[in-house]
mmCIF file of C-alpha atoms and ligand atoms in Angstrom:
data_model
loop_
_atom_site.group_PDB
_atom_site.id
_atom_site.type_symbol
_atom_site.label_atom_id
_atom_site.label_comp_id
_atom_site.label_asym_id
_atom_site.label_seq_id
_atom_site.Cartn_x
_atom_site.Cartn_y
_atom_site.Cartn_z
ATOM 1 C CA UNK A 1 27.566 -88.249 -19.058
ATOM 2 C CA UNK A 2 28.955 -91.612 -20.063
ATOM 3 C CA UNK A 3 32.080 -92.523 -18.089
ATOM 4 C CA UNK A 4 34.976 -93.622 -20.280
ATOM 5 C CA UNK A 5 36.707 -96.888 -19.533
ATOM 6 C CA UNK A 6 40.247 -96.433 -18.229
ATOM 7 C CA UNK A 7 42.875 -99.008 -19.159
ATOM 8 C CA UNK A 8 45.507 -99.688 -16.518
ATOM 9 C CA UNK A 9 48.672 -101.691 -17.115
ATOM 10 C CA UNK A 10 49.855 -103.548 -14.027
ATOM 11 C CA UNK A 11 53.514 -104.462 -13.567
ATOM 12 C CA UNK A 12 53.936 -106.237 -10.237
ATOM 13 C CA UNK A 13 57.658 -106.665 -10.779
ATOM 14 C CA UNK A 14 59.995 -108.304 -8.302
ATOM 15 C CA UNK A 15 60.038 -109.416 -4.673
ATOM 16 C CA UNK A 16 57.134 -108.006 -2.709
ATOM 17 C CA UNK A 17 56.030 -105.841 -5.666
ATOM 18 C CA UNK A 18 53.227 -108.185 -6.827
ATOM 19 C CA UNK A 19 51.910 -108.555 -3.236
ATOM 20 C CA UNK A 20 51.568 -104.850 -2.591
ATOM 21 C CA UNK A 21 50.066 -104.197 -6.026
ATOM 22 C CA UNK A 22 47.455 -106.900 -5.353
ATOM 23 C CA UNK A 23 46.314 -104.891 -2.307
ATOM 24 C CA UNK A 24 46.256 -101.664 -4.309
ATOM 25 C CA UNK A 25 44.060 -103.378 -6.914
ATOM 26 C CA UNK A 26 41.680 -104.613 -4.191
ATOM 27 C CA UNK A 27 41.262 -101.032 -3.048
ATOM 28 C CA UNK A 28 40.847 -99.726 -6.580
ATOM 29 C CA UNK A 29 38.014 -102.174 -7.109
ATOM 30 C CA UNK A 30 36.302 -101.011 -3.923
ATOM 31 C CA UNK A 31 36.660 -97.376 -4.948
ATOM 32 C CA UNK A 32 35.298 -98.090 -8.411
ATOM 33 C CA UNK A 33 32.162 -99.664 -6.934
ATOM 34 C CA UNK A 34 31.685 -96.542 -4.868
ATOM 35 C CA UNK A 35 32.231 -93.809 -7.441
ATOM 36 C CA UNK A 36 31.446 -95.538 -10.707
ATOM 37 C CA UNK A 37 35.011 -95.372 -11.962
ATOM 38 C CA UNK A 38 35.206 -97.772 -14.893
ATOM 39 C CA UNK A 39 38.477 -99.470 -15.647
ATOM 40 C CA UNK A 40 40.111 -102.645 -16.820
ATOM 41 C CA UNK A 41 43.576 -103.969 -16.035
ATOM 42 C CA UNK A 42 46.124 -105.989 -17.918
ATOM 43 C CA UNK A 43 49.030 -107.744 -16.188
ATOM 44 C CA UNK A 44 52.602 -107.785 -17.399
ATOM 45 C CA UNK A 45 54.963 -110.172 -15.634
ATOM 46 C CA UNK A 46 58.141 -108.276 -16.494
ATOM 47 C CA UNK A 47 60.900 -108.403 -13.925
ATOM 48 C CA UNK A 48 63.795 -110.467 -12.601
ATOM 49 C CA UNK A 49 62.153 -113.887 -12.813
ATOM 50 C CA UNK A 50 61.258 -113.512 -16.472
ATOM 51 C CA UNK A 51 64.716 -112.131 -17.225
ATOM 52 C CA UNK A 52 66.411 -115.101 -15.534
ATOM 53 C CA UNK A 53 64.198 -117.498 -17.490
ATOM 54 C CA UNK A 54 64.332 -115.893 -20.946
ATOM 55 C CA UNK A 55 67.288 -113.491 -20.910
ATOM 56 C CA UNK A 56 64.971 -110.752 -22.113
ATOM 57 C CA UNK A 57 64.472 -107.685 -19.910
ATOM 58 C CA UNK A 58 61.552 -106.091 -21.755
ATOM 59 C CA UNK A 59 59.946 -107.317 -24.970
ATOM 60 C CA UNK A 60 60.752 -105.117 -27.975
ATOM 61 C CA UNK A 61 57.184 -103.849 -28.231
ATOM 62 C CA UNK A 62 56.781 -103.150 -24.478
ATOM 63 C CA UNK A 63 56.885 -99.371 -24.781
ATOM 64 C CA UNK A 64 54.426 -99.275 -27.690
ATOM 65 C CA UNK A 65 52.128 -101.629 -25.802
ATOM 66 C CA UNK A 66 52.172 -99.407 -22.722
ATOM 67 C CA UNK A 67 51.524 -96.281 -24.770
ATOM 68 C CA UNK A 68 47.990 -97.542 -25.383
ATOM 69 C CA UNK A 69 47.136 -97.506 -21.672
ATOM 70 C CA UNK A 70 45.830 -94.625 -19.575
ATOM 71 C CA UNK A 71 48.186 -95.351 -16.675
ATOM 72 C CA UNK A 72 50.633 -97.899 -15.294
ATOM 73 C CA UNK A 73 50.641 -99.284 -11.768
ATOM 74 C CA UNK A 74 54.062 -100.627 -10.815
ATOM 75 C CA UNK A 75 55.083 -102.658 -7.754
ATOM 76 C CA UNK A 76 58.865 -102.752 -7.507
ATOM 77 C CA UNK A 77 61.899 -103.596 -9.600
ATOM 78 C CA UNK A 78 65.030 -105.312 -8.226
ATOM 79 C CA UNK A 79 65.880 -109.016 -7.935
ATOM 80 C CA UNK A 80 68.526 -110.499 -5.594
ATOM 81 C CA UNK A 81 69.835 -112.866 -8.305
ATOM 82 C CA UNK A 82 70.256 -110.157 -10.935
ATOM 83 C CA UNK A 83 73.215 -107.797 -10.819
ATOM 84 C CA UNK A 84 72.099 -104.369 -9.543
ATOM 85 C CA UNK A 85 71.512 -101.927 -12.370
ATOM 86 C CA UNK A 86 70.299 -104.322 -15.069
ATOM 87 C CA UNK A 87 66.596 -104.370 -14.202
ATOM 88 C CA UNK A 88 66.586 -100.846 -12.777
ATOM 89 C CA UNK A 89 68.004 -99.475 -16.014
ATOM 90 C CA UNK A 90 66.328 -101.965 -18.333
ATOM 91 C CA UNK A 91 62.801 -101.624 -16.959
ATOM 92 C CA UNK A 92 62.264 -98.712 -14.582
ATOM 93 C CA UNK A 93 64.522 -96.079 -16.135
ATOM 94 C CA UNK A 94 63.784 -97.347 -19.634
ATOM 95 C CA UNK A 95 60.049 -96.803 -19.151
ATOM 96 C CA UNK A 96 60.487 -93.416 -17.451
ATOM 97 C CA UNK A 97 62.593 -92.220 -20.397
ATOM 98 C CA UNK A 98 60.749 -93.879 -23.279
ATOM 99 C CA UNK A 99 57.362 -92.683 -22.049
ATOM 100 C CA UNK A 100 58.890 -89.248 -21.337
ATOM 101 C CA UNK A 101 57.642 -89.250 -17.750
ATOM 102 C CA UNK A 102 59.489 -86.057 -17.028
ATOM 103 C CA UNK A 103 58.137 -85.451 -13.537
ATOM 104 C CA UNK A 104 58.645 -87.670 -10.540
ATOM 105 C CA UNK A 105 56.115 -86.408 -8.049
ATOM 106 C CA UNK A 106 56.727 -87.460 -4.467
ATOM 107 C CA UNK A 107 54.512 -86.134 -1.670
ATOM 108 C CA UNK A 108 56.029 -86.022 1.805
ATOM 109 C CA UNK A 109 53.037 -86.030 4.101
ATOM 110 C CA UNK A 110 52.933 -87.257 7.672
ATOM 111 C CA UNK A 111 49.508 -88.727 8.319
ATOM 112 C CA UNK A 112 47.853 -88.575 11.725
ATOM 113 C CA UNK A 113 48.873 -91.534 13.889
ATOM 114 C CA UNK A 114 52.071 -92.243 11.970
ATOM 115 C CA UNK A 115 55.343 -92.057 13.862
ATOM 116 C CA UNK A 116 58.058 -89.800 12.518
ATOM 117 C CA UNK A 117 61.665 -90.016 13.738
ATOM 118 C CA UNK A 118 61.674 -86.201 13.992
ATOM 119 C CA UNK A 119 61.265 -85.042 17.587
ATOM 120 C CA UNK A 120 58.451 -82.567 18.254
ATOM 121 C CA UNK A 121 57.125 -82.642 14.697
ATOM 122 C CA UNK A 122 53.613 -83.628 13.705
ATOM 123 C CA UNK A 123 51.310 -83.791 10.670
ATOM 124 C CA UNK A 124 50.980 -79.995 10.662
ATOM 125 C CA UNK A 125 54.767 -79.693 10.167
ATOM 126 C CA UNK A 126 55.389 -82.345 7.542
ATOM 127 C CA UNK A 127 53.366 -81.691 4.412
ATOM 128 C CA UNK A 128 55.277 -80.813 1.285
ATOM 129 C CA UNK A 129 55.803 -82.246 -2.159
ATOM 130 C CA UNK A 130 58.959 -82.894 -4.139
ATOM 131 C CA UNK A 131 58.932 -82.337 -7.890
ATOM 132 C CA UNK A 132 61.889 -84.342 -9.172
ATOM 133 C CA UNK A 133 63.004 -83.936 -12.786
ATOM 134 C CA UNK A 134 62.836 -87.492 -14.134
ATOM 135 C CA UNK A 135 64.433 -87.729 -17.589
ATOM 136 C CA UNK A 136 67.707 -85.799 -17.451
ATOM 137 C CA UNK A 137 70.591 -84.936 -15.126
ATOM 138 C CA UNK A 138 72.927 -87.753 -14.167
ATOM 139 C CA UNK A 139 70.401 -90.391 -15.212
ATOM 140 C CA UNK A 140 70.679 -90.188 -19.018
ATOM 141 C CA UNK A 141 73.552 -92.661 -19.219
ATOM 142 C CA UNK A 142 75.763 -90.112 -20.965
ATOM 143 C CA UNK A 143 79.452 -90.619 -20.237
ATOM 144 C CA UNK A 144 81.985 -93.371 -20.545
ATOM 145 C CA UNK A 145 85.293 -94.889 -19.634
ATOM 146 C CA UNK A 146 88.760 -94.231 -20.951
ATOM 147 C CA UNK A 147 91.666 -96.577 -20.315
ATOM 148 C CA UNK A 148 89.316 -98.826 -18.404
ATOM 149 C CA UNK A 149 90.995 -101.264 -16.055
ATOM 150 C CA UNK A 150 94.324 -99.425 -16.136
ATOM 151 C CA UNK A 151 95.814 -97.247 -13.395
ATOM 152 C CA UNK A 152 95.050 -94.239 -15.644
ATOM 153 C CA UNK A 153 91.365 -95.080 -15.910
ATOM 154 C CA UNK A 154 88.911 -92.217 -16.358
ATOM 155 C CA UNK A 155 85.164 -92.503 -15.725
ATOM 156 C CA UNK A 156 82.900 -89.662 -16.799
ATOM 157 C CA UNK A 157 79.205 -89.411 -15.907
ATOM 158 C CA UNK A 158 77.575 -86.376 -17.482
ATOM 159 C CA UNK A 159 74.781 -84.349 -15.999
ATOM 160 C CA UNK A 160 72.529 -83.318 -18.868
ATOM 161 C CA UNK A 161 70.319 -80.286 -18.300
ATOM 162 C CA UNK A 162 68.323 -78.912 -21.210
ATOM 163 C CA UNK A 163 66.507 -75.600 -21.099
ATOM 164 C CA UNK A 164 63.379 -77.396 -22.302
ATOM 165 C CA UNK A 165 63.620 -80.161 -19.704
ATOM 166 C CA UNK A 166 64.356 -77.771 -16.872
ATOM 167 C CA UNK A 167 61.599 -75.388 -17.933
ATOM 168 C CA UNK A 168 58.816 -77.962 -18.120
ATOM 169 C CA UNK A 169 59.799 -79.262 -14.700
ATOM 170 C CA UNK A 170 59.832 -75.785 -13.158
ATOM 171 C CA UNK A 171 56.473 -74.914 -14.709
ATOM 172 C CA UNK A 172 54.975 -78.072 -13.264
ATOM 173 C CA UNK A 173 56.286 -77.097 -9.813
ATOM 174 C CA UNK A 174 54.826 -73.589 -10.035
ATOM 175 C CA UNK A 175 51.484 -74.976 -11.184
ATOM 176 C CA UNK A 176 51.322 -77.439 -8.326
ATOM 177 C CA UNK A 177 52.130 -74.698 -5.805
ATOM 178 C CA UNK A 178 49.093 -72.828 -7.132
ATOM 179 C CA UNK A 179 46.927 -75.903 -6.986
ATOM 180 C CA UNK A 180 48.011 -76.827 -3.437
ATOM 181 C CA UNK A 181 47.439 -73.239 -2.326
ATOM 182 C CA UNK A 182 49.336 -73.909 0.914
ATOM 183 C CA UNK A 183 52.197 -71.406 1.254
ATOM 184 C CA UNK A 184 52.300 -70.763 -2.492
ATOM 185 C CA UNK A 185 56.070 -71.210 -2.353
ATOM 186 C CA UNK A 186 58.440 -73.126 -4.595
ATOM 187 C CA UNK A 187 61.913 -73.888 -3.255
ATOM 188 C CA UNK A 188 64.554 -74.635 -5.863
ATOM 189 C CA UNK A 189 66.914 -77.249 -4.409
ATOM 190 C CA UNK A 190 70.296 -77.166 -6.155
ATOM 191 C CA UNK A 191 74.016 -76.611 -5.775
ATOM 192 C CA UNK A 192 74.724 -73.234 -7.372
ATOM 193 C CA UNK A 193 77.936 -72.819 -5.370
ATOM 194 C CA UNK A 194 79.706 -75.771 -7.006
ATOM 195 C CA UNK A 195 77.801 -77.038 -10.063
ATOM 196 C CA UNK A 196 78.005 -73.637 -11.674
ATOM 197 C CA UNK A 197 76.825 -74.590 -15.175
ATOM 198 C CA UNK A 198 73.880 -76.837 -14.480
ATOM 199 C CA UNK A 199 72.494 -74.821 -11.596
ATOM 200 C CA UNK A 200 73.086 -71.533 -13.323
ATOM 201 C CA UNK A 201 70.678 -72.718 -16.001
ATOM 202 C CA UNK A 202 68.179 -73.969 -13.421
ATOM 203 C CA UNK A 203 68.365 -70.775 -11.371
ATOM 204 C CA UNK A 204 68.024 -68.420 -14.360
ATOM 205 C CA UNK A 205 65.069 -70.375 -15.731
ATOM 206 C CA UNK A 206 63.486 -70.504 -12.252
ATOM 207 C CA UNK A 207 63.475 -66.731 -11.835
ATOM 208 C CA UNK A 208 62.637 -65.918 -15.458
ATOM 209 C CA UNK A 209 59.618 -68.218 -15.546
ATOM 210 C CA UNK A 210 58.571 -67.373 -12.003
ATOM 211 C CA UNK A 211 58.693 -63.645 -12.617
ATOM 212 C CA UNK A 212 56.978 -63.766 -15.996
ATOM 213 C CA UNK A 213 54.250 -66.333 -15.424
ATOM 214 C CA UNK A 214 53.935 -67.030 -11.702
ATOM 215 C CA UNK A 215 54.284 -63.693 -9.883
ATOM 216 C CA UNK A 216 51.787 -64.960 -7.288
ATOM 217 C CA UNK A 217 54.141 -67.779 -6.222
ATOM 218 C CA UNK A 218 57.057 -67.072 -3.875
ATOM 219 C CA UNK A 219 60.476 -68.277 -4.975
ATOM 220 C CA UNK A 220 62.999 -69.647 -2.528
ATOM 221 C CA UNK A 221 66.341 -71.367 -3.006
ATOM 222 C CA UNK A 222 68.298 -73.877 -0.893
ATOM 223 C CA UNK A 223 71.439 -75.855 -1.639
ATOM 224 C CA UNK A 224 70.798 -79.594 -1.583
ATOM 225 C CA UNK A 225 72.901 -80.173 1.534
ATOM 226 C CA UNK A 226 71.063 -77.433 3.374
ATOM 227 C CA UNK A 227 67.749 -78.840 2.101
ATOM 228 C CA UNK A 228 68.562 -82.101 3.904
ATOM 229 C CA UNK A 229 69.264 -80.179 7.080
ATOM 230 C CA UNK A 230 66.038 -78.154 6.879
ATOM 231 C CA UNK A 231 63.983 -81.249 6.059
ATOM 232 C CA UNK A 232 65.029 -82.618 9.445
ATOM 233 C CA UNK A 233 65.129 -79.396 11.445
ATOM 234 C CA UNK A 234 62.263 -77.363 9.961
ATOM 235 C CA UNK A 235 60.233 -79.423 7.492
ATOM 236 C CA UNK A 236 57.337 -76.981 7.989
ATOM 237 C CA UNK A 237 59.255 -74.458 5.870
ATOM 238 C CA UNK A 238 58.585 -76.401 2.705
ATOM 239 C CA UNK A 239 55.595 -76.391 0.402
ATOM 240 C CA UNK A 240 56.887 -77.424 -3.048
ATOM 241 C CA UNK A 241 60.527 -78.407 -3.629
ATOM 242 C CA UNK A 242 61.728 -78.630 -7.228
ATOM 243 C CA UNK A 243 65.032 -80.288 -8.037
ATOM 244 C CA UNK A 244 67.001 -82.368 -10.536
ATOM 245 C CA UNK A 245 66.936 -86.128 -10.960
ATOM 246 C CA UNK A 246 69.836 -87.106 -8.681
ATOM 247 C CA UNK A 247 69.134 -84.689 -5.851
ATOM 248 C CA UNK A 248 65.462 -85.616 -6.062
ATOM 249 C CA UNK A 249 66.317 -89.294 -5.719
ATOM 250 C CA UNK A 250 68.350 -88.634 -2.598
ATOM 251 C CA UNK A 251 66.150 -86.169 -0.766
ATOM 252 C CA UNK A 252 63.005 -88.254 -1.299
ATOM 253 C CA UNK A 253 64.450 -91.183 0.651
ATOM 254 C CA UNK A 254 64.960 -88.727 3.498
ATOM 255 C CA UNK A 255 61.435 -87.468 2.856
ATOM 256 C CA UNK A 256 60.082 -91.018 3.009
ATOM 257 C CA UNK A 257 61.677 -91.581 6.386
ATOM 258 C CA UNK A 258 60.324 -88.393 7.956
ATOM 259 C CA UNK A 259 56.819 -89.228 6.720
ATOM 260 C CA UNK A 260 56.944 -92.602 8.452
ATOM 261 C CA UNK A 261 59.107 -94.802 6.254
ATOM 262 C CA UNK A 262 59.110 -96.662 2.947
ATOM 263 C CA UNK A 263 55.868 -98.345 3.949
ATOM 264 C CA UNK A 264 53.893 -95.167 3.259
ATOM 265 C CA UNK A 265 55.907 -93.280 0.622
ATOM 266 C CA UNK A 266 54.267 -93.205 -2.803
ATOM 267 C CA UNK A 267 55.176 -91.512 -6.028
ATOM 268 C CA UNK A 268 54.184 -90.937 -9.611
ATOM 269 C CA UNK A 269 56.290 -90.792 -12.766
ATOM 270 C CA UNK A 270 54.236 -88.324 -14.735
ATOM 271 C CA UNK A 271 53.942 -87.434 -18.341
ATOM 272 C CA UNK A 272 51.105 -84.924 -18.074
ATOM 273 C CA UNK A 273 50.500 -85.244 -21.816
ATOM 274 C CA UNK A 274 50.997 -89.020 -21.997
ATOM 275 C CA UNK A 275 51.093 -92.213 -19.960
ATOM 276 C CA UNK A 276 52.105 -91.964 -16.305
ATOM 277 C CA UNK A 277 53.391 -94.696 -14.003
ATOM 278 C CA UNK A 278 52.721 -94.940 -10.281
ATOM 279 C CA UNK A 279 54.905 -96.793 -7.794
ATOM 280 C CA UNK A 280 55.968 -96.906 -4.153
ATOM 281 C CA UNK A 281 59.297 -95.139 -3.538
ATOM 282 C CA UNK A 282 60.702 -98.183 -1.741
ATOM 283 C CA UNK A 283 62.221 -101.193 -3.444
ATOM 284 C CA UNK A 284 61.235 -104.835 -3.864
ATOM 285 C CA UNK A 285 62.271 -105.869 -0.295
ATOM 286 C CA UNK A 286 62.912 -109.464 -1.469
ATOM 287 C CA UNK A 287 63.555 -110.839 2.017
ATOM 288 C CA UNK A 288 59.896 -110.261 2.878
ATOM 289 C CA UNK A 289 58.530 -111.936 -0.266
ATOM 290 C CA UNK A 290 55.556 -114.134 0.560
ATOM 291 C CA UNK A 291 55.751 -113.503 4.309
ATOM 292 C CA UNK A 292 52.757 -111.150 4.532
ATOM 293 C CA UNK A 293 54.903 -108.641 6.395
ATOM 294 C CA UNK A 294 55.312 -105.886 3.837
ATOM 295 C CA UNK A 295 53.256 -102.715 4.187
ATOM 296 C CA UNK A 296 51.073 -102.192 1.098
ATOM 297 C CA UNK A 297 50.018 -98.648 2.039
ATOM 298 C CA UNK A 298 52.662 -97.032 -0.218
ATOM 299 C CA UNK A 299 51.319 -99.017 -3.163
ATOM 300 C CA UNK A 300 47.708 -98.203 -2.249
ATOM 301 C CA UNK A 301 48.631 -94.513 -2.026
ATOM 302 C CA UNK A 302 50.323 -94.736 -5.426
ATOM 303 C CA UNK A 303 47.000 -95.995 -6.809
ATOM 304 C CA UNK A 304 45.432 -93.004 -5.055
ATOM 305 C CA UNK A 305 47.777 -90.676 -6.947
ATOM 306 C CA UNK A 306 46.867 -92.516 -10.139
ATOM 307 C CA UNK A 307 43.144 -91.891 -9.579
ATOM 308 C CA UNK A 308 43.849 -88.229 -9.036
ATOM 309 C CA UNK A 309 45.895 -88.017 -12.211
ATOM 310 C CA UNK A 310 43.193 -89.818 -14.194
ATOM 311 C CA UNK A 311 40.794 -87.081 -13.115
ATOM 312 C CA UNK A 312 38.931 -89.280 -10.614
ATOM 313 C CA UNK A 313 39.174 -86.683 -7.851
ATOM 314 C CA UNK A 314 36.411 -88.026 -5.637
ATOM 315 C CA UNK A 315 37.704 -91.584 -5.834
ATOM 316 C CA UNK A 316 41.170 -90.319 -4.913
ATOM 317 C CA UNK A 317 39.750 -88.456 -1.926
ATOM 318 C CA UNK A 318 37.860 -91.501 -0.714
ATOM 319 C CA UNK A 319 40.908 -93.735 -1.055
ATOM 320 C CA UNK A 320 43.129 -91.284 0.837
ATOM 321 C CA UNK A 321 40.552 -90.958 3.644
ATOM 322 C CA UNK A 322 40.249 -94.737 3.891
ATOM 323 C CA UNK A 323 44.033 -95.115 4.112
ATOM 324 C CA UNK A 324 44.211 -92.453 6.823
ATOM 325 C CA UNK A 325 41.500 -94.305 8.742
ATOM 326 C CA UNK A 326 43.435 -97.548 8.684
ATOM 327 C CA UNK A 327 46.830 -95.961 9.297
ATOM 328 C CA UNK A 328 45.745 -93.863 12.235
ATOM 329 C CA UNK A 329 43.346 -96.246 13.941
ATOM 330 C CA UNK A 330 44.199 -99.843 13.115
ATOM 331 C CA UNK A 331 47.849 -100.197 12.244
ATOM 332 C CA UNK A 332 50.386 -100.448 15.049
ATOM 333 C CA UNK A 333 53.351 -99.380 12.936
ATOM 334 C CA UNK A 334 54.192 -98.599 9.326
ATOM 335 C CA UNK A 335 57.232 -100.892 9.435
ATOM 336 C CA UNK A 336 57.290 -104.304 7.777
ATOM 337 C CA UNK A 337 56.466 -107.058 10.245
ATOM 338 C CA UNK A 338 55.336 -104.607 12.919
ATOM 339 C CA UNK A 339 51.995 -103.511 11.505
ATOM 340 C CA UNK A 340 49.927 -105.676 13.860
ATOM 341 C CA UNK A 341 48.309 -107.098 10.750
ATOM 342 C CA UNK A 342 49.352 -108.895 7.553
ATOM 343 C CA UNK A 343 49.806 -107.336 4.129
ATOM 344 C CA UNK A 344 46.405 -108.559 2.944
ATOM 345 C CA UNK A 345 44.695 -107.579 6.206
ATOM 346 C CA UNK A 346 45.858 -104.012 5.625
ATOM 347 C CA UNK A 347 44.304 -104.132 2.145
ATOM 348 C CA UNK A 348 41.087 -105.639 3.520
ATOM 349 C CA UNK A 349 40.881 -102.933 6.180
ATOM 350 C CA UNK A 350 41.244 -100.181 3.582
ATOM 351 C CA UNK A 351 38.478 -101.835 1.541
ATOM 352 C CA UNK A 352 36.217 -101.909 4.624
ATOM 353 C CA UNK A 353 36.990 -98.253 5.293
ATOM 354 C CA UNK A 354 36.124 -97.380 1.685
ATOM 355 C CA UNK A 355 32.804 -99.177 2.011
ATOM 356 C CA UNK A 356 32.007 -97.276 5.216
ATOM 357 C CA UNK A 357 32.769 -93.847 3.721
HETATM 358 C C1 IPM B 409 63.855 -94.448 -7.119
HETATM 359 C C2 IPM B 409 64.887 -95.527 -7.223
HETATM 360 C C3 IPM B 409 65.425 -95.563 -8.647
HETATM 361 C C4 IPM B 409 66.034 -94.212 -8.962
HETATM 362 C C5 IPM B 409 66.396 -96.709 -8.934
HETATM 363 C C6 IPM B 409 65.837 -98.049 -8.539
HETATM 364 C C7 IPM B 409 66.851 -96.722 -10.368
HETATM 365 O O1 IPM B 409 65.908 -95.338 -6.297
HETATM 366 O O2 IPM B 409 62.816 -94.576 -7.790
HETATM 367 O O3 IPM B 409 64.053 -93.503 -6.367
HETATM 368 O O4 IPM B 409 67.226 -93.973 -8.685
HETATM 369 O O5 IPM B 409 65.323 -93.376 -9.500
HETATM 370 MN MN1 MN B 410 65.564 -93.651 -4.978
#
């Protein structure tokens, strides 16, 4: 059968973003030679530098341009000379919303040889995945000020939860629990004891959908504060965690740390029916720009998730194995500047491992 050519948009972004993406692209090339995955890339230099030069955050046709691609590989967004919020909202959140990437999928997996700050926990204990709703909740920008700047000022930030948005997120979580076939359990992470409107909707939908369409999947519930506690104390209890946008943002930084840090944590903004965007969970780490100290593994693993999502299962397997090889045998640490190798040496080592496999 003739392989179709995949088109990948590459947005290096700010700080160390372009450096880590360059390593991910090296690895993608090596994988493609191995498995006959055919693709082409196109670079977009959107980010803080362009904004400072032109005053434009994203060109008007950016979203329509990206719609024509099969996937997007993103480095990082966030520039020290641009006020926090402008680029994050104007690029990252804008693309997530406009491309309706309603799932933010963030695996929390401790690989062999990687140090976790959790005492007495190993790779067999830390292996779950967070399904974060990615287009609603507190992130929609709904709200406003009244009497701004006065002593009577009011600031409102609305959490938007639609039945449709909640339902598609829950269904995705149930499906992935089936696919993983680990404990076949989905834990709803919420706050039903305080946020009694939003989480009432989530909880009702969770049980209705679970009972009707996923009777083979166990349903569990934990408040978000308790989830944080269990993630530290008993991470082995989790298989799939499904949660809203804000809670998902918070608990996945904790997840990143228990899996070995921002250097290894990857994620995907998914629109299962459209164009998805893959990125490390960590930020642009501007202080390391150009120093060769940043760990590109998170970016390489985000490319791995991209291969999987594009249906290139074998390529994704090979890339994951190669990363594990390098992580567990060659790298001294996952932390920036302590890897025992430079950013590009990590990429080169993964390429070598791919060639050996
Ligand atoms: C993340 C980031 C973003 C978020 C920021 C940069 C807008 O923290 O991807 O987790 O809050 O979603
Ligand atoms: Mn975050």
